[in-house]
mmCIF file of C-alpha atoms in Angstrom:
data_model
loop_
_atom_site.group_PDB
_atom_site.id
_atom_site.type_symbol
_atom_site.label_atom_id
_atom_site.label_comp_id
_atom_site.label_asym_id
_atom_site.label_seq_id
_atom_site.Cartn_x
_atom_site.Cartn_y
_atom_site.Cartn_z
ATOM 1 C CA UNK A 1 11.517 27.224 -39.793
ATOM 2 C CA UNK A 2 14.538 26.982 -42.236
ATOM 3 C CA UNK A 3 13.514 25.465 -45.820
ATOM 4 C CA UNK A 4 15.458 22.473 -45.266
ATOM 5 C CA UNK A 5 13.152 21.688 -42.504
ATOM 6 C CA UNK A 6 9.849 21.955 -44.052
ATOM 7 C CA UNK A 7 8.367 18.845 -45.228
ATOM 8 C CA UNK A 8 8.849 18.002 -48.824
ATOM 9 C CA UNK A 9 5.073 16.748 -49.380
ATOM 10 C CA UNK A 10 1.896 17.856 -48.628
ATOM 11 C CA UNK A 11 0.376 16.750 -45.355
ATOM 12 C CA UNK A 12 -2.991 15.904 -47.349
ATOM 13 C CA UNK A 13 -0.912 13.737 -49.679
ATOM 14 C CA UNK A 14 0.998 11.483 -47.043
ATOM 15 C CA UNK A 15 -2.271 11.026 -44.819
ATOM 16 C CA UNK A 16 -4.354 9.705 -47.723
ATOM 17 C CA UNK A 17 -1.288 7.270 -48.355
ATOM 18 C CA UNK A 18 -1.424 6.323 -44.790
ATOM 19 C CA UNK A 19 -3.204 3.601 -43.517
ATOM 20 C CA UNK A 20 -3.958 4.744 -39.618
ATOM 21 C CA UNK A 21 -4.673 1.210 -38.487
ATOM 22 C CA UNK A 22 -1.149 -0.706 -39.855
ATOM 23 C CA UNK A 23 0.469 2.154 -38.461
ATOM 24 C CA UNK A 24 -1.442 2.136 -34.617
ATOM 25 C CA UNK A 25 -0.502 -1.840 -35.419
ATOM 26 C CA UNK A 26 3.007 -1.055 -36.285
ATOM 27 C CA UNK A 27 3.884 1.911 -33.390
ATOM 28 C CA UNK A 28 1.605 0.752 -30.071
ATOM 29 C CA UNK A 29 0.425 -3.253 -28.979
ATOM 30 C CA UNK A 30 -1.767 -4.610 -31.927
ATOM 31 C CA UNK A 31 -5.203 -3.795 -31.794
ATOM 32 C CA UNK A 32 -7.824 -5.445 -29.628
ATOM 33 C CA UNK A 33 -11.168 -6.549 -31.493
ATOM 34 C CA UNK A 34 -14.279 -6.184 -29.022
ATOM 35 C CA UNK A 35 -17.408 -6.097 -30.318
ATOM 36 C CA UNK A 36 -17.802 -2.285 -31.513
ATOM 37 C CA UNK A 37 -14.308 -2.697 -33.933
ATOM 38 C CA UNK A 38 -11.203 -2.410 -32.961
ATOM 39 C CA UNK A 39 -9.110 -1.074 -30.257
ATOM 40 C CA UNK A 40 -5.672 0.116 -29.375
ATOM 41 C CA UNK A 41 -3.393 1.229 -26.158
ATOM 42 C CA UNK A 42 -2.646 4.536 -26.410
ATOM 43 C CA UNK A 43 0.765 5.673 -27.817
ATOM 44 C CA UNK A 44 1.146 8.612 -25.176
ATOM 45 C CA UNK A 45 4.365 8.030 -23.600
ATOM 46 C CA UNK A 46 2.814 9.424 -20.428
ATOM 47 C CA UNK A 47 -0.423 7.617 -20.639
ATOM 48 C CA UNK A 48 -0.173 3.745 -18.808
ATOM 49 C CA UNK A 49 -2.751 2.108 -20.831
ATOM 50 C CA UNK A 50 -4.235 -1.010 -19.418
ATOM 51 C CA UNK A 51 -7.076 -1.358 -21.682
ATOM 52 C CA UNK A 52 -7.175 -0.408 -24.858
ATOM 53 C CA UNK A 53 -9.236 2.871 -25.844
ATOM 54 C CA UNK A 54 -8.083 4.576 -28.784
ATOM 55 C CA UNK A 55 -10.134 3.933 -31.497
ATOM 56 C CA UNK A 56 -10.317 5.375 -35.077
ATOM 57 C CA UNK A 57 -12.525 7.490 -37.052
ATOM 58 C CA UNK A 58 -12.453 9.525 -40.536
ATOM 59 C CA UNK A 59 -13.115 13.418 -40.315
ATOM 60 C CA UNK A 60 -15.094 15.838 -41.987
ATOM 61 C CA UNK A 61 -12.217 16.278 -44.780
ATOM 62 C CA UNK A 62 -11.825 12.453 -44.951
ATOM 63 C CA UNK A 63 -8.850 11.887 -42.882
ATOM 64 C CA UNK A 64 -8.278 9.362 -40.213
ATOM 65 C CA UNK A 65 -7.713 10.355 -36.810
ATOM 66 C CA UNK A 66 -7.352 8.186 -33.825
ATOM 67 C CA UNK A 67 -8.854 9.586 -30.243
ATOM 68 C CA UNK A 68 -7.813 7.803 -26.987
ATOM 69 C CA UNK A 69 -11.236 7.842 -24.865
ATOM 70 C CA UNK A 70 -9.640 7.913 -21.507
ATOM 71 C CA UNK A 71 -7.089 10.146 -22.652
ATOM 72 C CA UNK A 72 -6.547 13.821 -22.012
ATOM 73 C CA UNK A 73 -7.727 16.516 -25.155
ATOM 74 C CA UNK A 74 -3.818 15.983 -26.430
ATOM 75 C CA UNK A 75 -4.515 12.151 -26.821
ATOM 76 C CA UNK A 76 -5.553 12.388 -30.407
ATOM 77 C CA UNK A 77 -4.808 13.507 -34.090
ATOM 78 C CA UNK A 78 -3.696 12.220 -37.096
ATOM 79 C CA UNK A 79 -0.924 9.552 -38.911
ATOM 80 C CA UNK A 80 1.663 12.861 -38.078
ATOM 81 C CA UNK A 81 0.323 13.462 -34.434
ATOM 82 C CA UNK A 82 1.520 9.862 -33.462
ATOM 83 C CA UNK A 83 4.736 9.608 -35.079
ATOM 84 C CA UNK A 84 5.769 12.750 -33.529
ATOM 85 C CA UNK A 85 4.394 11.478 -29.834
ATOM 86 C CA UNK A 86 5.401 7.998 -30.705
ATOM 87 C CA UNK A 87 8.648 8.533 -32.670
ATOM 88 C CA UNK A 88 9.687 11.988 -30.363
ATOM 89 C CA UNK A 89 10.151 13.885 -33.287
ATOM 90 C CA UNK A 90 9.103 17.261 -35.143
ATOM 91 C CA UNK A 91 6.332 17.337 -36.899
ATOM 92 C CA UNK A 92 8.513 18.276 -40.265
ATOM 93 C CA UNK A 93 10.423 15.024 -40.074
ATOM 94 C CA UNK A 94 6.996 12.925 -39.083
ATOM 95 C CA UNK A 95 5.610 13.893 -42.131
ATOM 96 C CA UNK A 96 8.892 12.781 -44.148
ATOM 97 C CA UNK A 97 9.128 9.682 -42.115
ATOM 98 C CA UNK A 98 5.307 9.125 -43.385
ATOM 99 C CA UNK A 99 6.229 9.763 -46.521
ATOM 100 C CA UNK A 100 9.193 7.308 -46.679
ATOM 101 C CA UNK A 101 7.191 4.724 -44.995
ATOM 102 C CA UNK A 102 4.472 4.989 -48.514
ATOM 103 C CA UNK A 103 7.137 4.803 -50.657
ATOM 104 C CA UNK A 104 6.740 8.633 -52.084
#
Protein backbone atom coordinates (compact mmCIF):
# COMPACT_ATOMS: atom_id res chain seq x y z
CA UNK A 1 0.00 0.00 0.00
CA UNK A 2 1.61 3.38 -1.08
CA UNK A 3 1.34 6.20 1.77
CA UNK A 4 -0.92 8.19 -0.23
CA UNK A 5 -3.34 5.43 0.06
CA UNK A 6 -3.50 4.81 3.65
CA UNK A 7 -6.22 6.42 5.45
CA UNK A 8 -5.45 9.68 7.10
CA UNK A 9 -7.46 8.83 10.47
CA UNK A 10 -7.71 6.19 12.67
CA UNK A 11 -10.37 3.60 12.01
CA UNK A 12 -11.36 3.79 15.88
CA UNK A 13 -11.76 7.55 15.45
CA UNK A 14 -14.17 7.66 12.31
CA UNK A 15 -16.38 4.66 13.70
CA UNK A 16 -17.05 6.37 17.04
CA UNK A 17 -18.04 9.51 14.82
CA UNK A 18 -20.26 7.31 12.86
CA UNK A 19 -23.66 6.82 13.51
CA UNK A 20 -24.36 3.07 11.92
CA UNK A 21 -28.10 3.59 11.76
CA UNK A 22 -28.21 7.24 9.60
CA UNK A 23 -25.76 5.65 7.56
CA UNK A 24 -27.79 1.92 6.92
CA UNK A 25 -30.70 4.88 6.49
CA UNK A 26 -28.64 6.86 4.14
CA UNK A 27 -26.88 3.76 1.85
CA UNK A 28 -29.83 0.79 1.78
CA UNK A 29 -34.10 1.34 2.00
CA UNK A 30 -34.82 3.05 5.45
CA UNK A 31 -35.18 0.87 8.21
CA UNK A 32 -38.22 -1.19 9.06
CA UNK A 33 -39.48 -0.95 12.84
CA UNK A 34 -41.02 -4.45 13.98
CA UNK A 35 -41.38 -5.09 17.29
CA UNK A 36 -37.70 -6.25 18.41
CA UNK A 37 -36.10 -2.58 16.92
CA UNK A 38 -35.30 -1.89 13.83
CA UNK A 39 -34.53 -3.47 10.60
CA UNK A 40 -32.81 -2.99 7.32
CA UNK A 41 -32.38 -4.74 3.64
CA UNK A 42 -29.16 -5.78 3.27
CA UNK A 43 -26.62 -3.63 1.31
CA UNK A 44 -24.93 -6.77 -0.43
CA UNK A 45 -25.08 -6.06 -3.98
CA UNK A 46 -25.52 -9.79 -4.49
CA UNK A 47 -27.99 -10.36 -1.77
CA UNK A 48 -32.00 -9.71 -3.14
CA UNK A 49 -33.43 -8.72 0.09
CA UNK A 50 -37.14 -8.98 0.40
CA UNK A 51 -37.43 -8.56 4.01
CA UNK A 52 -35.43 -6.76 5.94
CA UNK A 53 -32.79 -8.63 8.29
CA UNK A 54 -29.84 -6.75 9.08
CA UNK A 55 -29.98 -5.48 12.30
CA UNK A 56 -27.41 -3.66 14.54
CA UNK A 57 -25.46 -4.33 17.54
CA UNK A 58 -22.34 -2.74 19.54
CA UNK A 59 -19.21 -5.10 20.07
CA UNK A 60 -17.04 -6.02 22.72
CA UNK A 61 -14.74 -2.79 21.98
CA UNK A 62 -17.91 -0.63 21.64
CA UNK A 63 -18.31 -0.40 18.00
CA UNK A 64 -21.37 -0.84 15.93
CA UNK A 65 -21.62 -3.51 13.55
CA UNK A 66 -24.54 -4.46 11.48
CA UNK A 67 -25.12 -8.48 10.69
CA UNK A 68 -27.61 -9.47 7.92
CA UNK A 69 -29.39 -12.71 9.51
CA UNK A 70 -30.13 -14.40 6.28
CA UNK A 71 -26.98 -13.39 4.91
CA UNK A 72 -23.85 -15.35 4.21
CA UNK A 73 -20.64 -14.95 7.06
CA UNK A 74 -19.47 -11.84 4.57
CA UNK A 75 -22.88 -10.06 5.25
CA UNK A 76 -21.62 -8.08 8.17
CA UNK A 77 -19.03 -5.58 9.70
CA UNK A 78 -18.68 -2.23 10.48
CA UNK A 79 -19.51 1.73 9.17
CA UNK A 80 -16.16 0.81 6.67
CA UNK A 81 -17.41 -2.78 5.70
CA UNK A 82 -20.58 -1.17 4.05
CA UNK A 83 -19.24 1.71 2.34
CA UNK A 84 -16.77 -0.42 0.70
CA UNK A 85 -19.69 -3.17 -0.33
CA UNK A 86 -22.11 -0.37 -0.76
CA UNK A 87 -19.93 2.40 -2.28
CA UNK A 88 -17.47 -0.43 -4.35
CA UNK A 89 -14.56 1.01 -3.00
CA UNK A 90 -11.21 0.22 -0.98
CA UNK A 91 -11.30 0.10 2.30
CA UNK A 92 -8.55 3.17 2.47
CA UNK A 93 -10.91 5.53 0.70
CA UNK A 94 -14.14 4.13 2.88
CA UNK A 95 -12.55 5.20 5.79
CA UNK A 96 -11.79 8.81 4.23
CA UNK A 97 -15.20 8.94 2.78
CA UNK A 98 -16.34 8.25 6.62
CA UNK A 99 -14.32 10.68 7.68
CA UNK A 100 -15.53 13.43 5.27
CA UNK A 101 -19.03 12.46 5.87
CA UNK A 102 -18.27 13.55 10.12
CA UNK A 103 -16.83 16.51 9.17
CA UNK A 104 -13.05 15.51 10.42
Amino acid sequence: MNREDRPRWRIDDVLARTDLAALLDELTERAAHTLRGRRWHCPMPDHDDQHPSVTINTDHAGHERWHCWSGGDTHRGDAVDLVVATQRVPQSEAVNWLANRAGM
